[in-house]
Coordinates of N, CA, C and O in Angstrom, one line a residue:
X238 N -2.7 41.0 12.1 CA -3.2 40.1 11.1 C -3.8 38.8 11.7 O -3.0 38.2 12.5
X239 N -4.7 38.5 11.6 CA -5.5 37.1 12.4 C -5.8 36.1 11.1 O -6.2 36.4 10.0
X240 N -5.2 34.6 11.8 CA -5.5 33.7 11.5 C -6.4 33.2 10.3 O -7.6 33.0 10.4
X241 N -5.5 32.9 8.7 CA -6.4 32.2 8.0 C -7.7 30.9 7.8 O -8.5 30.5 6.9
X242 N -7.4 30.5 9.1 CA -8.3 29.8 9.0 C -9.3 29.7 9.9 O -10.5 29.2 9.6
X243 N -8.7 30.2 11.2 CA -10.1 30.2 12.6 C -10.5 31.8 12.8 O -11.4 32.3 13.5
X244 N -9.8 32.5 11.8 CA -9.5 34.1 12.2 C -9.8 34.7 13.5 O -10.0 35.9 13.8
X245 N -9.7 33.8 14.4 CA -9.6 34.7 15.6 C -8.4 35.1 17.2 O -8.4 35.8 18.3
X246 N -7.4 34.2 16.4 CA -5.7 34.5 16.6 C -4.4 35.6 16.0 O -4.4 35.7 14.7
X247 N -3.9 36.1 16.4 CA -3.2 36.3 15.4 C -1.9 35.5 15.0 O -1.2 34.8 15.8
X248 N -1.7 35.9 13.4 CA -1.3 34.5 12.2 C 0.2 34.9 12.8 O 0.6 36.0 13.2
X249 N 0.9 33.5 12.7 CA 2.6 33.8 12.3 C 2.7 34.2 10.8 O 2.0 33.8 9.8
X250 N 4.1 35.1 10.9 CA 3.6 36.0 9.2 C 4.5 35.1 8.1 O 5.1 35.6 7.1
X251 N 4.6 33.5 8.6 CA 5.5 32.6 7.5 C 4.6 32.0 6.6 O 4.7 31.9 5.3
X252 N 3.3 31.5 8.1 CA 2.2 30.6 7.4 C 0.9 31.1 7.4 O 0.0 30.4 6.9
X253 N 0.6 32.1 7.7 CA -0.6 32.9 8.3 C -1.6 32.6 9.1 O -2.5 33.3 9.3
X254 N -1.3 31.3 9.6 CA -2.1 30.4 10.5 C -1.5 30.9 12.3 O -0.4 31.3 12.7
X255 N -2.6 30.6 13.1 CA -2.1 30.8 14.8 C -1.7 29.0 14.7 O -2.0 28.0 14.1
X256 N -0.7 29.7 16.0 CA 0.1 28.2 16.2 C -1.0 27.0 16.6 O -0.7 25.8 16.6
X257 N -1.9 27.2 16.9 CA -3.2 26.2 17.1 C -3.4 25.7 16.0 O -3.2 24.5 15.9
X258 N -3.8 26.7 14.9 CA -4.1 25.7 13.7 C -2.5 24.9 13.1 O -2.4 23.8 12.5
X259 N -1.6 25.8 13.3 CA -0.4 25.4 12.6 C -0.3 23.6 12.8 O -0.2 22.7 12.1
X260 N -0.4 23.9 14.3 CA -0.4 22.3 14.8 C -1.0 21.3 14.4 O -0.5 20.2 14.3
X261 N -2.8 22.0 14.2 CA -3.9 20.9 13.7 C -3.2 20.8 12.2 O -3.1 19.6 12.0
X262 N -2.7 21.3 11.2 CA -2.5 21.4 10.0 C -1.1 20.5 10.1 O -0.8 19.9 9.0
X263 N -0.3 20.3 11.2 CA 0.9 19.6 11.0 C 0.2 17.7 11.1 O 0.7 16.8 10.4
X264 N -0.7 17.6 11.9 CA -1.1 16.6 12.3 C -2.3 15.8 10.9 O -2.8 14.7 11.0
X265 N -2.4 16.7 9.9 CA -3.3 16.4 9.0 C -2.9 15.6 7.7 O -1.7 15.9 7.4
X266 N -3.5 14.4 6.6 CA -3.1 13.8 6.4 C -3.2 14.4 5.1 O -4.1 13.9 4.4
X267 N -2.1 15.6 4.3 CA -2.3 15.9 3.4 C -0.5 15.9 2.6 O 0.5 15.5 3.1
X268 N -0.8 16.4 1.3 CA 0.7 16.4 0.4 C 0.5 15.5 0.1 O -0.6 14.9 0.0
X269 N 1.8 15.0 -0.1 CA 2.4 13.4 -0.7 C 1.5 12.2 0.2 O 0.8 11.4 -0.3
X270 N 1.6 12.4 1.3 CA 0.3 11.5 2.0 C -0.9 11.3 1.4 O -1.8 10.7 2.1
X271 N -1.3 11.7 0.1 CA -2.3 11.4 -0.5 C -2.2 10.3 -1.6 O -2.9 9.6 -2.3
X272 N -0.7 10.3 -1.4 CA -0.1 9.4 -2.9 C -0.6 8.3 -1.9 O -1.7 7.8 -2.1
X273 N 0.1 7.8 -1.0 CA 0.1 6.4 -0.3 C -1.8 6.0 0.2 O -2.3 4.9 0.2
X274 N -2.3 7.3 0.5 CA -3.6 6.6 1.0 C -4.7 6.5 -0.2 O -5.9 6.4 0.1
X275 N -4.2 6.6 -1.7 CA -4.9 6.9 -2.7 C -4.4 5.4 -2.9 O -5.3 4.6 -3.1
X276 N -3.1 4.8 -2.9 CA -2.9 3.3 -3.0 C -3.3 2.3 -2.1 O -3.5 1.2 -2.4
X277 N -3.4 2.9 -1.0 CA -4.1 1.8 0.0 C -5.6 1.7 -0.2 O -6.2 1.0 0.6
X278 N -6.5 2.5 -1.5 CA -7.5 2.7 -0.9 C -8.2 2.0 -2.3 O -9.3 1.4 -2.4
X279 N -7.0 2.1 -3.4 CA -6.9 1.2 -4.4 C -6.8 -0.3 -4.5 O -7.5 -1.2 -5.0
X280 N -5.6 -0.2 -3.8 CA -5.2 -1.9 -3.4 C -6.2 -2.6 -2.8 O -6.0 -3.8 -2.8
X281 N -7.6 -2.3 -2.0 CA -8.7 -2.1 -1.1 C -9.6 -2.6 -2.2 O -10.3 -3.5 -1.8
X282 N -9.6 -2.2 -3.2 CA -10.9 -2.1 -4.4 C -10.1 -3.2 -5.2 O -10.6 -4.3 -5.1
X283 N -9.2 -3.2 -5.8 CA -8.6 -4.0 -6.9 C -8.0 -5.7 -6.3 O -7.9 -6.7 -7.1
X284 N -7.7 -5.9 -5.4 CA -7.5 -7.3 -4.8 C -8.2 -7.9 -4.8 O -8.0 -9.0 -5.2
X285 N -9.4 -7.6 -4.3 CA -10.3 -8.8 -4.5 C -10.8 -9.6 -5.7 O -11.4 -10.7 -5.9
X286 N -10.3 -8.6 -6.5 CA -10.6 -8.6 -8.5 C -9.6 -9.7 -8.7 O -9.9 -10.6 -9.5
X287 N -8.2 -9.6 -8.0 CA -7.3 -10.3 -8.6 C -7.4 -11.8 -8.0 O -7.0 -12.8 -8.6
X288 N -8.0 -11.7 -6.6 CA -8.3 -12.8 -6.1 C -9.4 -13.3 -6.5 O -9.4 -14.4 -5.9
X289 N -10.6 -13.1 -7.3 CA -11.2 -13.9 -7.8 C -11.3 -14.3 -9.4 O -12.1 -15.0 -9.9
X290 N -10.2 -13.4 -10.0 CA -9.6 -14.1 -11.2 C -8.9 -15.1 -11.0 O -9.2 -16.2 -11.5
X291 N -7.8 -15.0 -10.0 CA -6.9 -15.8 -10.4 C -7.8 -17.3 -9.9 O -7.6 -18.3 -10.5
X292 N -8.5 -17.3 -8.8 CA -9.9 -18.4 -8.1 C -9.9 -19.0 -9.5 O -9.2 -19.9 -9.8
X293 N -11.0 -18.3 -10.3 CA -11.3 -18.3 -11.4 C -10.5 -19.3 -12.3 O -11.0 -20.4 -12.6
X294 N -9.1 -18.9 -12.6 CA -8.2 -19.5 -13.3 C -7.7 -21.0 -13.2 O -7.5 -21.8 -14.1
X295 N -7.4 -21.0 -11.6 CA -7.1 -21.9 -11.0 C -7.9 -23.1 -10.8 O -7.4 -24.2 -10.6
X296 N -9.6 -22.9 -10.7 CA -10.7 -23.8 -10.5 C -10.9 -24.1 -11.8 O -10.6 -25.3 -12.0
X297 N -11.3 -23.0 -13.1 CA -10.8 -24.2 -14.2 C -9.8 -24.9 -14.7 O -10.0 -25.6 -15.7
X298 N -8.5 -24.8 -14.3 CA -7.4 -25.5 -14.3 C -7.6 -27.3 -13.8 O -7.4 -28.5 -14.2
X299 N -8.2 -26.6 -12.6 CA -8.5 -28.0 -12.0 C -9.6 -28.7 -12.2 O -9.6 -29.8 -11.7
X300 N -10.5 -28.4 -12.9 CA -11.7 -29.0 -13.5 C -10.9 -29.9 -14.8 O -11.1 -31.1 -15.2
X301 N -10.3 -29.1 -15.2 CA -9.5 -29.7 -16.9 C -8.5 -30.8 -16.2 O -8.8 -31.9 -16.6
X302 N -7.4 -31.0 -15.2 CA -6.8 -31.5 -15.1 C -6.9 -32.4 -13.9 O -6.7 -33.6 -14.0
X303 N -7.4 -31.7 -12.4 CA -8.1 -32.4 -10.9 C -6.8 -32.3 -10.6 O -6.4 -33.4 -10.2
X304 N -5.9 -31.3 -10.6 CA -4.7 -31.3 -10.2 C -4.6 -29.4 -10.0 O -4.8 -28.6 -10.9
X305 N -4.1 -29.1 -8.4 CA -3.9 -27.6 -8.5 C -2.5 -27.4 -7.7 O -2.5 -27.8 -6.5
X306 N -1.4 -26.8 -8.1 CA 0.0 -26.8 -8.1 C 0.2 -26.1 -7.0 O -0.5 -25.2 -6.6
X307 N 1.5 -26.6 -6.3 CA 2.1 -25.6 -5.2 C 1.7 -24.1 -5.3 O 1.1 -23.3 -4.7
X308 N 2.5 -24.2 -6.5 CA 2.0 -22.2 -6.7 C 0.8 -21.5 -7.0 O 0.7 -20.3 -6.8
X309 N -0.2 -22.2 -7.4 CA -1.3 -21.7 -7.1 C -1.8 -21.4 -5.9 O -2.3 -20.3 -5.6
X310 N -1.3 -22.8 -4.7 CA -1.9 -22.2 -3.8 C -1.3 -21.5 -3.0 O -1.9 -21.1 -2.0
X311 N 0.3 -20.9 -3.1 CA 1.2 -20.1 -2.8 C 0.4 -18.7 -3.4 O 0.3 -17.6 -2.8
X312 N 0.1 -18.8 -4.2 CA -0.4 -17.3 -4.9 C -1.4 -16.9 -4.3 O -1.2 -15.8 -3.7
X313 N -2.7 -17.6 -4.2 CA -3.8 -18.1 -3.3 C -3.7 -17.2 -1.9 O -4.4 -16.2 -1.5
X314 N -2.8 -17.8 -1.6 CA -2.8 -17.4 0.1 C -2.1 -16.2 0.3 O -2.5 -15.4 1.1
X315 N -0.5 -15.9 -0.7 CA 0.0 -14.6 -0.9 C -1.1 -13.2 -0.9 O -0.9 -12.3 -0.1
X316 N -2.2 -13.3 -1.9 CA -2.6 -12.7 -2.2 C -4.3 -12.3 -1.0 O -4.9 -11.2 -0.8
X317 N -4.6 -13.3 -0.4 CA -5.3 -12.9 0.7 C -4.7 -12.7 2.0 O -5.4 -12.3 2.9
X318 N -3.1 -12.9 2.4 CA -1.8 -12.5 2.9 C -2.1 -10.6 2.9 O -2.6 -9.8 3.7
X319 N -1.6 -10.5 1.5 CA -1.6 -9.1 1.1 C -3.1 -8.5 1.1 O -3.1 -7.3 0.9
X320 N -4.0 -9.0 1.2 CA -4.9 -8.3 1.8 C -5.2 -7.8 3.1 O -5.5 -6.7 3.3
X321 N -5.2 -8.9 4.0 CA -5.0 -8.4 4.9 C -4.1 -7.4 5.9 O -4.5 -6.8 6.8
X322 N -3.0 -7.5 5.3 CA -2.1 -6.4 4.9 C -2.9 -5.0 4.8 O -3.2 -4.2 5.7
X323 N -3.1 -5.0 3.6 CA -3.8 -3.6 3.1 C -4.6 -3.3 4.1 O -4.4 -2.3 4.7
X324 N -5.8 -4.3 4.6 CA -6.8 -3.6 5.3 C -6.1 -3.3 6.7 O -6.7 -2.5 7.4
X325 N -5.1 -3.6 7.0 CA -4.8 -3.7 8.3 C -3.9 -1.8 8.4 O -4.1 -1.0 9.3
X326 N -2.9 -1.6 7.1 CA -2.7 -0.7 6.7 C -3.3 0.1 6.5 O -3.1 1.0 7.3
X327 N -4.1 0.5 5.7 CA -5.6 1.2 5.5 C -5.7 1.8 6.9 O -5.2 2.8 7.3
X328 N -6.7 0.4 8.0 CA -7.1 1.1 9.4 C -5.8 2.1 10.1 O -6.1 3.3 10.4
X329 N -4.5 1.4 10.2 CA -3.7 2.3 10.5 C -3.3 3.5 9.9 O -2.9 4.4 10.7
X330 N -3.1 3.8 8.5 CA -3.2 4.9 8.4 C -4.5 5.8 8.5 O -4.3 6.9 9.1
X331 N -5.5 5.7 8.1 CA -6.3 6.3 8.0 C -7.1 6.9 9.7 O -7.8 7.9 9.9
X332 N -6.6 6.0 10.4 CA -6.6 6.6 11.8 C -5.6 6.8 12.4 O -5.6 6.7 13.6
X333 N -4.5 7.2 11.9 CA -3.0 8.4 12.3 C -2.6 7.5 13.2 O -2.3 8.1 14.2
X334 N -2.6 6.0 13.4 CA -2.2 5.5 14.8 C -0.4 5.5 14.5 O 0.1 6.0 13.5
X335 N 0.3 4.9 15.6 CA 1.2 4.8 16.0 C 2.3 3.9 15.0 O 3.5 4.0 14.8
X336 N 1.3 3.0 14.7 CA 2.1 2.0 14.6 C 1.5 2.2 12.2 O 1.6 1.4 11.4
X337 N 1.2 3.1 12.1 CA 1.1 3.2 10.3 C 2.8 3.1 10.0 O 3.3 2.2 9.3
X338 N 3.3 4.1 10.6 CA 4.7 3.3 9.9 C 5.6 2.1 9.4 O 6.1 1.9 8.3
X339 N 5.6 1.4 11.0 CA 6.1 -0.3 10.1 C 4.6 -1.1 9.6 O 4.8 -2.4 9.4
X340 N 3.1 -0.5 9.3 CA 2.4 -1.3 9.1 C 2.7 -0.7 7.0 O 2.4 -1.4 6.0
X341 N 3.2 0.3 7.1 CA 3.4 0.4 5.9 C 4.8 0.2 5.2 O 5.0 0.4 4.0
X342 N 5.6 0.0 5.9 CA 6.8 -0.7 5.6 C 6.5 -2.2 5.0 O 6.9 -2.8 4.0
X343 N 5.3 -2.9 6.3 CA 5.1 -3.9 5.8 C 4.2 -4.3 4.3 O 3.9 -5.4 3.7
X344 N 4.0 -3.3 4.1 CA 2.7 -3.1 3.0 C 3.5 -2.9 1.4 O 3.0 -3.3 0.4
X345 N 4.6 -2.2 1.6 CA 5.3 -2.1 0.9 C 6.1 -3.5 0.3 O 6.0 -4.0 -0.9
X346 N 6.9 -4.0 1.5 CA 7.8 -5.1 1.2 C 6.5 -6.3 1.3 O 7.1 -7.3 0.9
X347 N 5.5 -6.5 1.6 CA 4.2 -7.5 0.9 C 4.1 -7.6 -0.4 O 4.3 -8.7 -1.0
X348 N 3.8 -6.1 -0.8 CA 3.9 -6.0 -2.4 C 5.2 -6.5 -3.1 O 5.0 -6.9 -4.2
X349 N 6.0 -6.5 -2.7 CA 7.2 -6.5 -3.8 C 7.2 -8.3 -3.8 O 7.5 -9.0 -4.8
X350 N 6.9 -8.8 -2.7 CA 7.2 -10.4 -2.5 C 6.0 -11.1 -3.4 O 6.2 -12.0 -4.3
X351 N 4.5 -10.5 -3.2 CA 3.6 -10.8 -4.2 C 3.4 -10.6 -5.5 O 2.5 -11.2 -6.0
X352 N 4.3 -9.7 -6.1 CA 4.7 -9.3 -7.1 C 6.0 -10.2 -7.9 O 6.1 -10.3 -9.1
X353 N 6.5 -10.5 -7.0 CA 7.7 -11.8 -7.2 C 7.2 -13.0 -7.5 O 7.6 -13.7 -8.5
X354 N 6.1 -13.4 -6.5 CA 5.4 -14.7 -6.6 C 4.6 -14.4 -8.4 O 4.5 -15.2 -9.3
X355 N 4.4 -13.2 -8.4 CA 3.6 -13.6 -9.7 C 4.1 -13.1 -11.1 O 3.5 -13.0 -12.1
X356 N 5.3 -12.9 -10.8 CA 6.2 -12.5 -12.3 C 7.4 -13.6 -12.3 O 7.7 -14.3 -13.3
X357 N 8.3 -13.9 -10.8 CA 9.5 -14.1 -11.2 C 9.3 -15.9 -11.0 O 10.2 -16.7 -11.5
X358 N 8.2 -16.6 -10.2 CA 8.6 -17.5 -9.8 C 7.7 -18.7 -10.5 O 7.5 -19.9 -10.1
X359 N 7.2 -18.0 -11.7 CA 6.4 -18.7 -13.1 C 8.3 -18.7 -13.6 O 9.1 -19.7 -13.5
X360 N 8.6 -17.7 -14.0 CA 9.6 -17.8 -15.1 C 10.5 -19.0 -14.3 O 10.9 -19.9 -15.0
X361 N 10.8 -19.1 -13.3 CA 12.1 -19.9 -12.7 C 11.5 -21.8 -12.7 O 12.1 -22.8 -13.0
X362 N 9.8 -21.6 -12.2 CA 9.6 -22.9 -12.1 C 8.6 -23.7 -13.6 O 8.4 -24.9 -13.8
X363 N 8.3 -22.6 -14.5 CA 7.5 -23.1 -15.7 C 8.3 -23.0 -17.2 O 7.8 -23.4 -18.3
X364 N 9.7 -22.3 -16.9 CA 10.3 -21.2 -17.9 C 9.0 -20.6 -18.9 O 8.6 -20.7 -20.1
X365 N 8.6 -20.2 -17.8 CA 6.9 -19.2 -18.6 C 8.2 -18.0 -19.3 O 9.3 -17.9 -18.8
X366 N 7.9 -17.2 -20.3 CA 8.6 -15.9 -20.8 C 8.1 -14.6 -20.0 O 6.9 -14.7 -19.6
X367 N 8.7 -13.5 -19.6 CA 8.0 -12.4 -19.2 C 7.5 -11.7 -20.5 O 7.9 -11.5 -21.6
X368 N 6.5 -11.5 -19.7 CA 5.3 -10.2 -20.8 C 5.9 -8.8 -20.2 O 6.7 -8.4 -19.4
X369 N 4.8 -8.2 -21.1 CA 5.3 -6.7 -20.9 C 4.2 -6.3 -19.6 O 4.8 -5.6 -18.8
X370 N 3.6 -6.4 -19.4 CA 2.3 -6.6 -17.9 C 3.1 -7.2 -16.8 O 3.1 -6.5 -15.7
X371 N 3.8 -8.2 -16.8 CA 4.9 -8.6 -15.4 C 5.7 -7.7 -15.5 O 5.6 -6.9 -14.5
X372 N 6.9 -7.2 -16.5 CA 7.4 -6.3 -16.4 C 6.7 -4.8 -15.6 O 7.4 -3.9 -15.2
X373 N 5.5 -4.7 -15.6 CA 5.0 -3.6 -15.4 C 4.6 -4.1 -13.8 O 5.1 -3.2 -13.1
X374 N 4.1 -4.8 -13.2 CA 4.0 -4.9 -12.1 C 5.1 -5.2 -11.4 O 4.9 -5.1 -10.2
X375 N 6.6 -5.8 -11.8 CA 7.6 -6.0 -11.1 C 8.1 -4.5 -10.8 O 8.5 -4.0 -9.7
X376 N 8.1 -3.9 -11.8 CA 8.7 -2.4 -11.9 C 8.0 -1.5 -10.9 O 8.6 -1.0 -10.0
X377 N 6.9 -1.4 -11.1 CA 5.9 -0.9 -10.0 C 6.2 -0.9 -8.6 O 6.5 -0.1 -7.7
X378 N 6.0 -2.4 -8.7 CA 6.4 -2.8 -7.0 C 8.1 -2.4 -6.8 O 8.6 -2.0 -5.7
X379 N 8.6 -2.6 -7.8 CA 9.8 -2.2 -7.1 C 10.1 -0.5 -6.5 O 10.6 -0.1 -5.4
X380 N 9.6 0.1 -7.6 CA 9.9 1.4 -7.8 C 9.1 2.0 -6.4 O 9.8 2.7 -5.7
X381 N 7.9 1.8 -6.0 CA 7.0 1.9 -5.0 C 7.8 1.2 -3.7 O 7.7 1.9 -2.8
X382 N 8.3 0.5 -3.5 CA 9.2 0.5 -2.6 C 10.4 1.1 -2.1 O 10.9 1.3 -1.0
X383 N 10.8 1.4 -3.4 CA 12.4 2.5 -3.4 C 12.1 3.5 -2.6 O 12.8 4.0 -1.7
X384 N 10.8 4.0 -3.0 CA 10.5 5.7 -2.9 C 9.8 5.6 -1.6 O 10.3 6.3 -0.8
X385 N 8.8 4.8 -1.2 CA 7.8 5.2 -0.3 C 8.6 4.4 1.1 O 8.3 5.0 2.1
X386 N 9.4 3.4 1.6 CA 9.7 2.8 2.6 C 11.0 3.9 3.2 O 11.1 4.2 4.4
X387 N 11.9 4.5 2.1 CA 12.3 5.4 2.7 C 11.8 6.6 3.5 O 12.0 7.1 4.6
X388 N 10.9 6.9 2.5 CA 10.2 8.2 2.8 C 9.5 8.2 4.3 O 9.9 9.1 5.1
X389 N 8.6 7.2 4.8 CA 7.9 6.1 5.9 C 9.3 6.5 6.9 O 9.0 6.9 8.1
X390 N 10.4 6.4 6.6 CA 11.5 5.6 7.5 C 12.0 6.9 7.9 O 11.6 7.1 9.1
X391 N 12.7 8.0 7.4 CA 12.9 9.4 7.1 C 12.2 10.5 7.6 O 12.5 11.2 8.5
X392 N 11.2 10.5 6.8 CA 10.2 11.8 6.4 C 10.1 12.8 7.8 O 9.7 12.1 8.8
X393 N 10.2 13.6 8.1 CA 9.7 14.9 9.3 C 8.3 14.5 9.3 O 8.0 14.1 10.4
X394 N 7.3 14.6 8.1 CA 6.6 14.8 8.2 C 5.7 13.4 8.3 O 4.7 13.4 8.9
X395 N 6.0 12.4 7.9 CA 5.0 11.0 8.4 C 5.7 10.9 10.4 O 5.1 10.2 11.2
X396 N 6.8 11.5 10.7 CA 6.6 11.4 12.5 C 5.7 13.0 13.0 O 5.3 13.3 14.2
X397 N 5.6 13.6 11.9 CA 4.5 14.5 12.6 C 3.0 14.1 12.7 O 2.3 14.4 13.6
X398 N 2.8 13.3 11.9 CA 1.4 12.7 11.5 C 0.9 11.9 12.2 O -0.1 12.1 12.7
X399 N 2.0 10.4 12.3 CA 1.5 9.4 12.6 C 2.7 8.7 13.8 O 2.4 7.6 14.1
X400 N 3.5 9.2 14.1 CA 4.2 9.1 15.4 C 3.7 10.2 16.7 O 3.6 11.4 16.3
X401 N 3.5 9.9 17.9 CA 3.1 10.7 18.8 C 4.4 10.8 19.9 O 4.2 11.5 20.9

């Protein structure tokens, strides 16, 4: 039986691939690896949206009052912080380098602290109320950290990928 995919080996009869391709297919960025580079590629497109609302928010704030608060510009810099993050994340995964693992550890625990700054640290310093939208981004980030930093930390298969 030869090789599903180069057909000109013959297949191991588990995966039907020759150990050549088996290999190229272990090194490939597919499965659940689509969950994470489908959020990096998101977070990529949608930050800049958030960074020039919140610009937005904050410049008429200060037009109305000529006053712009610690936390704005904590938010401010968090959030072009966590961009550069992503993109730095992004390059490393998306070129299988060495070091995607703690850049995505860091990408993870970015989100959860940026997510803090903008749900928990209105309620502590403005007694702002939580909405159902902070609830939804604190939960997110949490939950996306539960699942994905272990997985990163653990997995067989992100040291097949992206450890050499």
């Amino acid at each position: 039986m030869s090789c599903h995919h180069c057909e000109t080996n013959s297949a191991n009869p588990e995966s039907g691939l020759c150990d050549s391709c088996e290999k190229k297919e272990k090194e490939r960025i597919n499965g659940w690896l689509y969950l994470p580079a489908l959020g990096l590629i998101l977070s990529l497109i949608f930050i800049p949206f958030n960074i020039y609302h919140y610009l937005n928010l904050i410049i008429s704030h200060f037009k109305e009052t000529a006053f712009i608060s610690y936390y704005a510009i904590t938010l401010i810099v968090s959030m072009f912080a966590m961009y550069i993050v992503t993109v730095m994340a992004t390059w490393f995964f998306l070129r299988k380098a060495s070091k995607t693992r703690n850049m995505m550890i860091i990408y993870y625990f970015s989100g959860l602290i940026l997510s803090l700054i903008l749900t928990v640290v209105p309620i502590v310093l403005y007694k702002v109320t939580l909405q159902n939208h902070d609830v939804g981004i604190l939960t997110g980030s949490i939950i996306g950290t539960v699942i994905w930093v272990p997985y990163f930390i653990l997995s067989k298969r992100v040291r097949e990928v992206f450890v050499r």
